[in-house]
Coordinates of C-alpha atoms in Angstrom, one line a residue:
Chain O
X1 CA -44.3 -67.9 -42.2
X2 CA -46.7 -71.0 -41.6
X3 CA -49.3 -70.9 -39.6
X4 CA -48.7 -73.5 -37.7
X5 CA -45.4 -73.1 -36.6
X6 CA -46.7 -70.5 -35.2
X7 CA -49.0 -72.1 -33.5
X8 CA -46.5 -74.8 -32.3
X9 CA -44.6 -72.1 -31.0
X10 CA -47.1 -70.4 -29.2
X11 CA -48.3 -73.8 -27.6
X12 CA -44.8 -74.7 -26.2
X13 CA -44.2 -71.1 -24.7
X14 CA -47.6 -71.2 -23.1
X15 CA -47.0 -74.5 -21.5
X16 CA -44.0 -73.1 -20.7
X17 CA -45.2 -70.2 -19.0
X18 CA -47.9 -72.3 -17.2
X19 CA -45.5 -75.0 -15.3
X20 CA -42.7 -71.6 -14.6
X21 CA -46.5 -70.2 -12.1
X22 CA -48.1 -67.9 -14.4
X23 CA -51.2 -67.8 -14.8
X24 CA -53.7 -69.2 -17.4
X25 CA -55.7 -65.4 -17.5
X26 CA -52.3 -64.0 -18.4
X27 CA -51.1 -63.2 -21.9
X28 CA -48.7 -64.7 -23.9
X29 CA -47.3 -61.5 -24.9
X30 CA -46.8 -60.7 -21.2
X31 CA -45.0 -63.8 -20.2
X32 CA -42.5 -63.1 -22.6
X33 CA -41.6 -60.2 -20.8
X34 CA -39.8 -63.3 -18.5
X35 CA -36.4 -63.3 -19.4
X36 CA -35.7 -66.9 -19.6
X37 CA -39.0 -67.6 -21.4
X38 CA -38.2 -65.3 -23.8
X39 CA -34.5 -66.3 -24.1
X40 CA -36.1 -70.7 -25.1
X41 CA -38.2 -68.5 -27.9
X42 CA -35.3 -66.9 -29.1
X43 CA -33.4 -69.5 -29.5
X44 CA -36.7 -71.8 -30.6
X45 CA -37.4 -69.3 -33.3
X46 CA -33.5 -69.8 -34.5
X47 CA -33.6 -73.7 -35.1
X48 CA -37.5 -73.5 -37.0
X49 CA -37.1 -73.1 -40.7
X50 CA -39.7 -71.0 -41.2
X51 CA -39.1 -69.2 -37.9
X52 CA -41.7 -67.4 -36.4
X53 CA -39.9 -64.4 -34.8
X54 CA -41.2 -62.4 -31.5
X55 CA -42.9 -60.2 -33.5
X56 CA -45.1 -63.0 -35.2
X57 CA -46.5 -64.2 -32.5
X58 CA -48.5 -61.1 -32.0
X59 CA -51.7 -62.6 -32.9
X60 CA -51.4 -65.6 -30.4
X61 CA -49.3 -63.0 -28.2
X62 CA -52.2 -61.5 -27.4
X63 CA -54.2 -64.7 -26.5
X64 CA -54.6 -65.9 -22.8
X65 CA -51.4 -69.2 -22.0
X66 CA -54.6 -71.2 -20.8
X67 CA -56.2 -70.8 -24.2
X68 CA -52.9 -71.6 -25.8
X69 CA -52.5 -75.5 -24.4
X70 CA -55.1 -77.1 -25.6
X71 CA -54.9 -80.0 -28.6
X72 CA -51.1 -79.7 -27.9
X73 CA -50.3 -83.2 -29.6
X74 CA -51.8 -82.3 -32.8
X75 CA -50.2 -78.7 -33.2
X76 CA -46.7 -79.7 -31.9
X77 CA -45.9 -81.6 -35.2
X78 CA -44.5 -78.8 -37.4
X79 CA -42.1 -78.9 -34.8
X80 CA -41.6 -82.5 -34.7
X81 CA -40.8 -81.9 -38.7
X82 CA -38.7 -79.5 -38.5
X83 CA -36.6 -81.8 -35.8
X84 CA -36.8 -84.5 -38.5
X85 CA -35.2 -82.3 -40.9
X86 CA -32.2 -80.3 -39.1
X87 CA -31.0 -84.1 -37.4
X88 CA -30.8 -85.0 -41.0
X89 CA -28.7 -82.6 -42.3
X90 CA -26.9 -82.5 -38.9
X91 CA -28.0 -80.3 -36.9
X92 CA -28.9 -79.0 -33.4
X93 CA -32.5 -79.3 -31.7
X94 CA -31.7 -78.8 -28.7
X95 CA -34.3 -75.6 -28.6
X96 CA -37.3 -78.8 -29.9
X97 CA -36.3 -81.2 -28.1
X98 CA -37.1 -78.7 -24.9
X99 CA -40.2 -77.6 -25.9
X100 CA -41.0 -81.6 -27.2
X101 CA -40.4 -81.7 -23.5
X102 CA -42.6 -78.9 -22.4
X103 CA -45.2 -80.4 -23.7
X104 CA -44.7 -84.1 -22.6
X105 CA -44.6 -82.2 -18.9
X106 CA -47.8 -80.3 -19.6
X107 CA -49.5 -83.3 -20.4
X108 CA -49.2 -84.9 -17.3
X109 CA -51.9 -82.7 -16.2
X110 CA -50.2 -81.2 -12.8
X111 CA -47.3 -78.3 -12.3
X112 CA -45.4 -77.2 -9.5
X113 CA -46.8 -77.7 -7.3
X114 CA -49.1 -80.6 -7.8
X115 CA -52.3 -78.9 -8.8
X116 CA -54.2 -80.2 -11.4
X117 CA -53.4 -78.5 -14.8
X118 CA -56.9 -78.9 -17.5
X119 CA -55.3 -81.8 -20.5
X120 CA -57.5 -81.1 -23.9
X121 CA -56.1 -83.7 -26.6
X122 CA -56.9 -86.0 -28.4
X123 CA -54.0 -88.5 -26.1
X124 CA -54.4 -87.0 -23.2
X125 CA -55.5 -90.2 -21.4
X126 CA -52.6 -92.4 -23.2
X127 CA -50.2 -89.8 -22.0
X128 CA -51.7 -89.6 -18.3
X129 CA -51.7 -93.5 -18.5
X130 CA -48.3 -93.2 -19.4
X131 CA -47.0 -90.9 -16.8
X132 CA -48.9 -92.8 -14.1
X133 CA -48.1 -95.9 -14.8
X134 CA -44.6 -95.8 -16.0
X135 CA -43.6 -93.0 -13.5
X136 CA -41.1 -95.0 -11.1
X137 CA -38.4 -94.6 -13.8
X138 CA -37.5 -92.3 -16.3
X139 CA -36.1 -95.1 -19.4
X140 CA -39.8 -96.7 -18.3
X141 CA -41.4 -93.7 -19.1
X142 CA -39.7 -92.3 -22.2
X143 CA -40.0 -95.0 -24.1
X144 CA -43.4 -95.4 -23.7
X145 CA -44.0 -91.5 -24.2
X146 CA -41.4 -92.0 -27.7
X147 CA -43.7 -95.9 -28.8
X148 CA -47.0 -93.5 -29.5
X149 CA -47.0 -93.1 -32.6
X150 CA -50.1 -90.8 -32.7
X151 CA -47.6 -87.6 -31.4
X152 CA -43.7 -89.6 -32.5
X153 CA -43.4 -90.1 -36.1
X154 CA -41.7 -93.9 -35.8
X155 CA -38.3 -92.1 -37.9
X156 CA -38.4 -89.9 -35.7
X157 CA -38.8 -91.6 -32.5
X158 CA -36.2 -94.3 -33.7
X159 CA -33.5 -91.6 -33.4
X160 CA -31.3 -91.6 -30.4
X161 CA -30.2 -88.1 -30.7
X162 CA -33.8 -87.1 -30.3
X163 CA -34.6 -89.2 -27.3
X164 CA -31.9 -88.8 -25.6
X165 CA -31.4 -85.1 -26.5
X166 CA -35.9 -85.0 -25.5
X167 CA -35.3 -87.1 -22.2
X168 CA -32.7 -84.8 -21.4
X169 CA -34.3 -82.2 -21.1
X170 CA -37.5 -83.8 -20.1
X171 CA -35.4 -85.3 -16.6
X172 CA -34.0 -81.6 -16.2
X173 CA -37.6 -79.9 -16.1
X174 CA -38.7 -82.4 -13.8
X175 CA -35.9 -82.0 -11.7
X176 CA -35.4 -78.5 -11.6
X177 CA -39.3 -77.6 -12.1
X178 CA -40.0 -75.5 -14.9
X179 CA -38.2 -71.6 -14.0
X180 CA -35.2 -73.4 -13.4
X181 CA -35.1 -75.0 -16.2
X182 CA -35.5 -72.6 -18.8
X183 CA -32.7 -70.8 -17.3
X184 CA -30.4 -74.0 -17.6
X185 CA -31.5 -73.4 -21.0
X186 CA -30.7 -70.0 -21.7
X187 CA -27.2 -71.7 -19.9
X188 CA -26.6 -74.4 -21.3
X189 CA -27.2 -73.5 -25.7
X190 CA -26.1 -70.2 -25.2
X191 CA -23.2 -68.8 -28.0
X192 CA -20.5 -67.9 -25.6
X193 CA -18.6 -67.6 -28.9
X194 CA -18.9 -64.5 -29.9
X195 CA -16.2 -62.0 -29.0
X196 CA -17.3 -58.7 -26.5
X197 CA -15.1 -57.0 -24.5
X198 CA -17.8 -53.6 -24.6
X199 CA -18.3 -53.6 -21.2
X200 CA -14.6 -54.2 -19.4
X201 CA -14.0 -51.2 -22.1
X202 CA -16.6 -49.2 -20.3
X203 CA -15.5 -50.7 -17.1
X204 CA -11.9 -49.5 -17.7
X205 CA -13.2 -46.1 -18.4
X206 CA -14.4 -45.0 -14.9
X207 CA -10.7 -43.6 -13.6
X208 CA -9.7 -40.1 -14.1
Chain J
X1 CA -20.6 -45.2 -17.2
X2 CA -20.8 -46.8 -13.6
X3 CA -24.5 -46.4 -12.2
X4 CA -23.1 -45.6 -8.1
X5 CA -26.0 -44.7 -6.0
X6 CA -24.2 -42.9 -2.3
X7 CA -27.0 -43.3 0.1
X8 CA -26.8 -41.2 2.7
X9 CA -28.2 -41.1 7.0
X10 CA -28.5 -37.4 7.3
X11 CA -30.0 -36.7 10.1
X12 CA -26.5 -35.6 11.4
X13 CA -26.6 -32.8 8.8
X14 CA -31.0 -32.0 10.5
X15 CA -30.0 -32.2 14.3
X16 CA -26.3 -31.1 14.6
X17 CA -25.0 -28.3 14.6
X18 CA -20.9 -28.5 14.9
X19 CA -21.4 -31.6 12.2
X20 CA -23.4 -28.9 9.7
X21 CA -20.5 -26.9 9.8
X22 CA -18.3 -29.4 8.2
X23 CA -20.6 -30.5 6.0
X24 CA -23.0 -28.1 4.9
X25 CA -24.3 -29.9 1.2
X26 CA -24.4 -33.0 3.9
X27 CA -21.7 -35.8 4.0
X28 CA -23.8 -37.7 1.3
X29 CA -23.4 -34.2 -0.7
X30 CA -19.9 -34.2 -0.4
X31 CA -19.2 -37.9 -1.5
X32 CA -21.1 -36.9 -4.2
X33 CA -19.7 -33.7 -5.2
X34 CA -15.3 -34.9 -5.1
X35 CA -16.8 -38.4 -7.1
X36 CA -17.7 -36.3 -9.4
X37 CA -14.5 -35.5 -11.2
X38 CA -14.3 -39.6 -11.7
X39 CA -17.3 -39.8 -13.8
X40 CA -19.8 -42.5 -11.9
X41 CA -23.9 -41.9 -12.4
X42 CA -24.4 -40.8 -9.3
X43 CA -27.2 -40.8 -7.3
X44 CA -28.1 -39.2 -4.1
X45 CA -31.0 -40.5 -1.4
X46 CA -31.5 -40.7 2.2
X47 CA -33.1 -42.3 5.1
X48 CA -35.9 -39.2 4.8
X49 CA -36.3 -40.2 0.7
X50 CA -39.4 -42.0 0.2
X51 CA -39.3 -46.0 0.4
X52 CA -36.2 -45.3 2.7
X53 CA -34.2 -44.1 -0.5
X54 CA -34.2 -47.0 -2.0
X55 CA -37.3 -47.5 -4.8
X56 CA -37.2 -50.6 -7.0
X57 CA -36.0 -49.1 -9.3
X58 CA -33.2 -47.5 -8.1
X59 CA -32.1 -51.1 -6.1
X60 CA -32.7 -52.2 -8.9
X61 CA -30.1 -49.8 -11.6
X62 CA -28.1 -49.2 -8.4
X63 CA -24.4 -50.9 -10.1
X64 CA -22.5 -50.3 -6.6
X65 CA -23.8 -48.4 -3.2
X66 CA -22.0 -46.5 -1.0
X67 CA -23.1 -46.4 2.4
X68 CA -22.9 -44.0 5.1
X69 CA -25.6 -44.6 8.2
X70 CA -24.7 -43.6 11.8
X71 CA -27.3 -43.1 14.4
X72 CA -30.9 -44.8 13.1
X73 CA -29.8 -48.6 11.7
X74 CA -32.7 -50.1 13.4
X75 CA -35.3 -47.7 11.4
X76 CA -34.8 -48.8 7.9
X77 CA -37.7 -52.5 7.2
X78 CA -36.4 -55.5 7.0
X79 CA -38.2 -55.7 3.9
X80 CA -35.7 -53.0 2.4
X81 CA -33.2 -54.7 3.7
X82 CA -34.1 -58.1 2.5
X83 CA -34.3 -56.9 -1.0
X84 CA -30.6 -54.7 -0.6
X85 CA -28.7 -58.1 1.0
X86 CA -30.6 -60.0 -2.7
X87 CA -29.8 -57.4 -4.8
X88 CA -25.7 -57.6 -3.3
X89 CA -25.8 -61.8 -3.9
X90 CA -27.2 -61.1 -6.8
X91 CA -23.4 -58.4 -7.5
X92 CA -23.9 -55.1 -6.8
X93 CA -21.8 -54.1 -5.0
X94 CA -21.2 -51.9 -1.9
X95 CA -19.2 -49.3 -0.1
X96 CA -20.1 -48.9 3.9
X97 CA -18.5 -46.4 5.1
X98 CA -17.5 -45.8 8.9
X99 CA -20.2 -45.8 11.5
X100 CA -21.8 -48.4 8.8
X101 CA -20.1 -51.4 10.4
X102 CA -22.8 -51.5 12.3
X103 CA -25.9 -51.4 9.6
X104 CA -28.5 -53.8 9.5
X105 CA -27.9 -54.6 5.9
X106 CA -23.7 -55.0 6.7
X107 CA -24.4 -57.1 9.2
X108 CA -27.3 -59.4 7.7
X109 CA -24.0 -59.9 5.1
X110 CA -21.8 -60.0 7.1
X111 CA -23.3 -62.7 9.4
X112 CA -21.6 -61.5 12.7
X113 CA -22.0 -58.4 15.4
X114 CA -19.8 -56.0 13.6
X115 CA -18.9 -54.2 17.6
X116 CA -15.0 -53.1 17.1
X117 CA -13.9 -50.3 20.1
X118 CA -14.0 -47.1 20.0
X119 CA -13.7 -43.7 22.1
X120 CA -15.3 -40.5 20.0
X121 CA -11.8 -37.8 22.0
X122 CA -12.6 -34.0 22.4
X123 CA -11.3 -32.4 18.7
X124 CA -10.9 -36.5 17.5
X125 CA -6.8 -38.4 17.3
X126 CA -4.3 -38.6 14.8
X127 CA -5.4 -41.6 12.8
X128 CA -2.4 -43.3 10.6
X129 CA -3.9 -45.6 7.0
X130 CA -1.5 -47.9 6.4
X131 CA -1.3 -49.4 2.7
X132 CA -1.0 -53.2 2.8
X133 CA -1.3 -54.0 -1.0
X134 CA -0.4 -51.2 -3.2
X135 CA -1.1 -53.4 -5.7
X136 CA -4.5 -54.0 -4.9
X137 CA -7.3 -51.9 -7.6
X138 CA -8.6 -49.8 -4.5
X139 CA -4.7 -48.8 -3.5
X140 CA -4.7 -47.0 -7.0
X141 CA -2.5 -44.0 -6.5
X142 CA -2.6 -44.2 -3.3
X143 CA 1.0 -43.9 -1.1
X144 CA 2.4 -46.3 1.8
X145 CA 0.8 -43.7 4.2
X146 CA -1.7 -41.2 5.0
X147 CA -2.6 -39.4 7.7
X148 CA -5.9 -38.3 8.9
X149 CA -4.9 -35.4 11.6
X150 CA -8.3 -35.4 13.3
X151 CA -10.4 -38.8 13.0
X152 CA -12.7 -41.4 15.3
X153 CA -10.8 -43.6 16.8
X154 CA -12.1 -47.8 15.4
X155 CA -10.2 -49.9 17.1
X156 CA -9.6 -54.3 17.1
X157 CA -11.1 -56.6 18.1
X158 CA -13.0 -56.2 15.1
X159 CA -16.3 -58.8 14.9
X160 CA -16.0 -59.5 11.5
X161 CA -15.4 -62.8 9.7
X162 CA -11.8 -63.1 8.1
X163 CA -11.9 -60.1 5.0
X164 CA -10.7 -61.8 2.1
X165 CA -8.4 -59.0 1.5
X166 CA -7.1 -56.6 3.9
X167 CA -6.5 -53.4 1.9
X168 CA -5.4 -50.6 4.9
X169 CA -5.4 -51.1 8.6
X170 CA -5.0 -47.9 10.5
X171 CA -2.9 -47.1 13.8
X172 CA -4.5 -44.6 15.9
X173 CA -2.9 -42.0 18.5
X174 CA -4.0 -43.7 21.8
X175 CA -2.3 -46.7 20.3
X176 CA -5.6 -48.8 19.5
X177 CA -5.2 -50.6 15.4
X178 CA -8.2 -51.7 13.2
X179 CA -8.1 -53.5 10.2
X180 CA -9.6 -50.5 8.1
X181 CA -10.0 -51.6 4.7
X182 CA -11.3 -55.4 4.4
X183 CA -13.7 -56.6 1.0
X184 CA -15.7 -59.8 1.3
X185 CA -17.6 -61.3 -1.5
X186 CA -21.1 -62.5 -0.8
X187 CA -22.7 -64.4 -3.6
X188 CA -21.5 -62.3 -6.8
X189 CA -21.6 -58.8 -4.7
X190 CA -18.5 -57.7 -4.1
X191 CA -18.3 -55.7 -0.9
X192 CA -15.4 -53.0 0.8
X193 CA -15.3 -51.6 4.6
X194 CA -13.6 -48.6 5.1
X195 CA -13.6 -47.1 8.2
X196 CA -12.5 -43.6 7.8
X197 CA -15.2 -41.0 7.8
X198 CA -16.3 -39.5 10.8
X199 CA -19.4 -37.1 10.9
X200 CA -17.9 -33.5 13.0
X201 CA -14.2 -34.2 10.5
X202 CA -13.6 -32.9 6.9
X203 CA -12.2 -37.0 6.1
X204 CA -14.2 -36.5 2.6
X205 CA -12.6 -33.7 1.6
X206 CA -8.6 -35.8 1.7
X207 CA -8.2 -36.5 -2.0
X208 CA -6.6 -40.0 -0.6
X209 CA -9.5 -40.5 0.9
X210 CA -11.7 -39.8 -2.3
X211 CA -9.7 -42.0 -4.4
X212 CA -9.7 -44.7 -2.8
X213 CA -13.7 -44.4 -2.5
X214 CA -13.3 -43.9 -6.6
X215 CA -11.2 -47.3 -6.5
X216 CA -13.4 -49.1 -4.8
X217 CA -16.9 -48.1 -7.0
X218 CA -14.5 -49.5 -10.5
X219 CA -13.8 -52.4 -8.0
X220 CA -16.7 -53.2 -6.8
X221 CA -18.9 -52.5 -10.5
X222 CA -19.4 -56.3 -11.7
X223 CA -18.6 -55.7 -14.9
X224 CA -21.4 -58.0 -16.3
X225 CA -24.3 -59.2 -14.8
X226 CA -24.4 -62.3 -17.2
X227 CA -23.5 -66.2 -16.1
X228 CA -24.7 -68.9 -13.9
X229 CA -26.9 -67.5 -11.6
X230 CA -28.8 -70.6 -10.5
X231 CA -30.3 -72.2 -6.9
X232 CA -29.9 -75.7 -6.8
X233 CA -29.0 -77.1 -9.9
X234 CA -30.7 -80.4 -10.9
X235 CA -28.1 -82.3 -13.0
X236 CA -29.8 -85.6 -13.7
X237 CA -28.1 -87.1 -16.4
X238 CA -23.9 -86.4 -15.7
X239 CA -21.9 -85.8 -18.5
X240 CA -20.1 -88.9 -18.7
X241 CA -22.0 -92.2 -20.9
X242 CA -23.3 -95.0 -18.8
X243 CA -22.1 -93.1 -14.8
X244 CA -25.5 -93.6 -13.0
X245 CA -28.2 -91.3 -13.6
X246 CA -30.9 -89.8 -11.6
X247 CA -33.8 -91.9 -13.3
X248 CA -37.2 -91.1 -10.4
X249 CA -38.5 -88.0 -9.8
X250 CA -40.3 -86.9 -7.0
X251 CA -43.8 -85.7 -7.5
X252 CA -45.5 -82.3 -6.0
X253 CA -46.4 -82.8 -2.2
X254 CA -50.0 -82.3 -2.4
X255 CA -50.4 -84.8 -6.2
X256 CA -48.4 -86.8 -3.7
X257 CA -50.7 -87.4 -0.6
X258 CA -53.7 -86.8 -3.7
X259 CA -52.8 -90.3 -5.7
X260 CA -52.5 -91.5 -2.0
X261 CA -55.6 -90.4 -0.7
X262 CA -57.6 -91.8 -4.2
X263 CA -55.1 -95.3 -4.0
X264 CA -56.6 -95.5 -0.5
X265 CA -60.4 -95.1 -2.2
X266 CA -60.2 -98.0 -4.3
X267 CA -58.9 -99.9 -2.1
X268 CA -62.1 -99.3 0.5
X269 CA -63.6 -100.1 -2.7

């Protein structure tokens, strides 16, 4: 297990938790009791090469959400490296793009109610400037984000699949708020291939 | 095993000797006893229990609720009805019996007065319950009609929305008729209203009536709680490439006003 992967996972999960209305003093592990956030954590762990399963987040899990969201641009890098590697192998990057979108949304500096979020990050001003100046058209805003080389390596931002899915999930978060966006992520990315009739068998067994 | 909560107002049983005589184990107790052979996980609760018989954990765990109430519908708190309504919309099955047609929860879910005509004749009167949909799951193992020698007349007009399905229709000795077995879907919840069941007649000792209740539980039970259960689902990006998409997103009002004020202050300077 690589520490920087755990750190990246803790970052994006904390961003998602705060944006879905959790208090900054809530411990990450407590926030993960919210089923949609736990689904996100599980999905993210399946896409990360050195998958930080939920128990591995224990160290960060005890920390309050507010303490886990600083220096996001740097801490996101291992996660972006994983995305690049998976793209090269033709693998899915949905959760990784959602995770990246969580950081972008958090960097906008306001929560779903319009209250200010404290963004402590070396790129905070750059990210904020992009949001303020390019808010009126999502394509412009996304192009602005992707042009920040210190955040997105050129080799990754030039990949249409990455840009497309990152933009998709940021749009879903902006349109729905984080709480509903997490549910949409769970619905759209769930593995529907399994065959499990156990609940229906139980149902049938209730008659005398 | 389906988790069933039988909620019984259970005041008649404390106040009326004639009810105690017919149902010494209480109406809810009789229903629970007679449902046991069907293999449900049964819980009995009453109006006088803590949280009016509906603690949060029970609301959450109940998969199908059976509702018997009569005189004290208005005692149930609106906050509790809000929770129960939400639980039905999220998938809890609800079987409303007899005078439950006037229960706050049922009226809330129907959106109408749920008034009907009624007559409590001394000694009751004959009710013939016709099965209109013999192939329906609720009608499993039910004869074409069943006779209840003593019943309270509940007649039309019954002010309910058009039922999704009409499973039973009742005729009474006095000539009135009633849509006595109706199904409704509200949100993800399945609802069955079933009229037979007066407190001073041993209707819940009738094997066919209990078969109908058992069938209704199995029908109202949602075999899974997964799937789509969202509110408004914003889909800013269309599935089809090149189709128009949403490009602007509204800011929270608080932020919008703050930015407006900041802009105005800058302009003044």
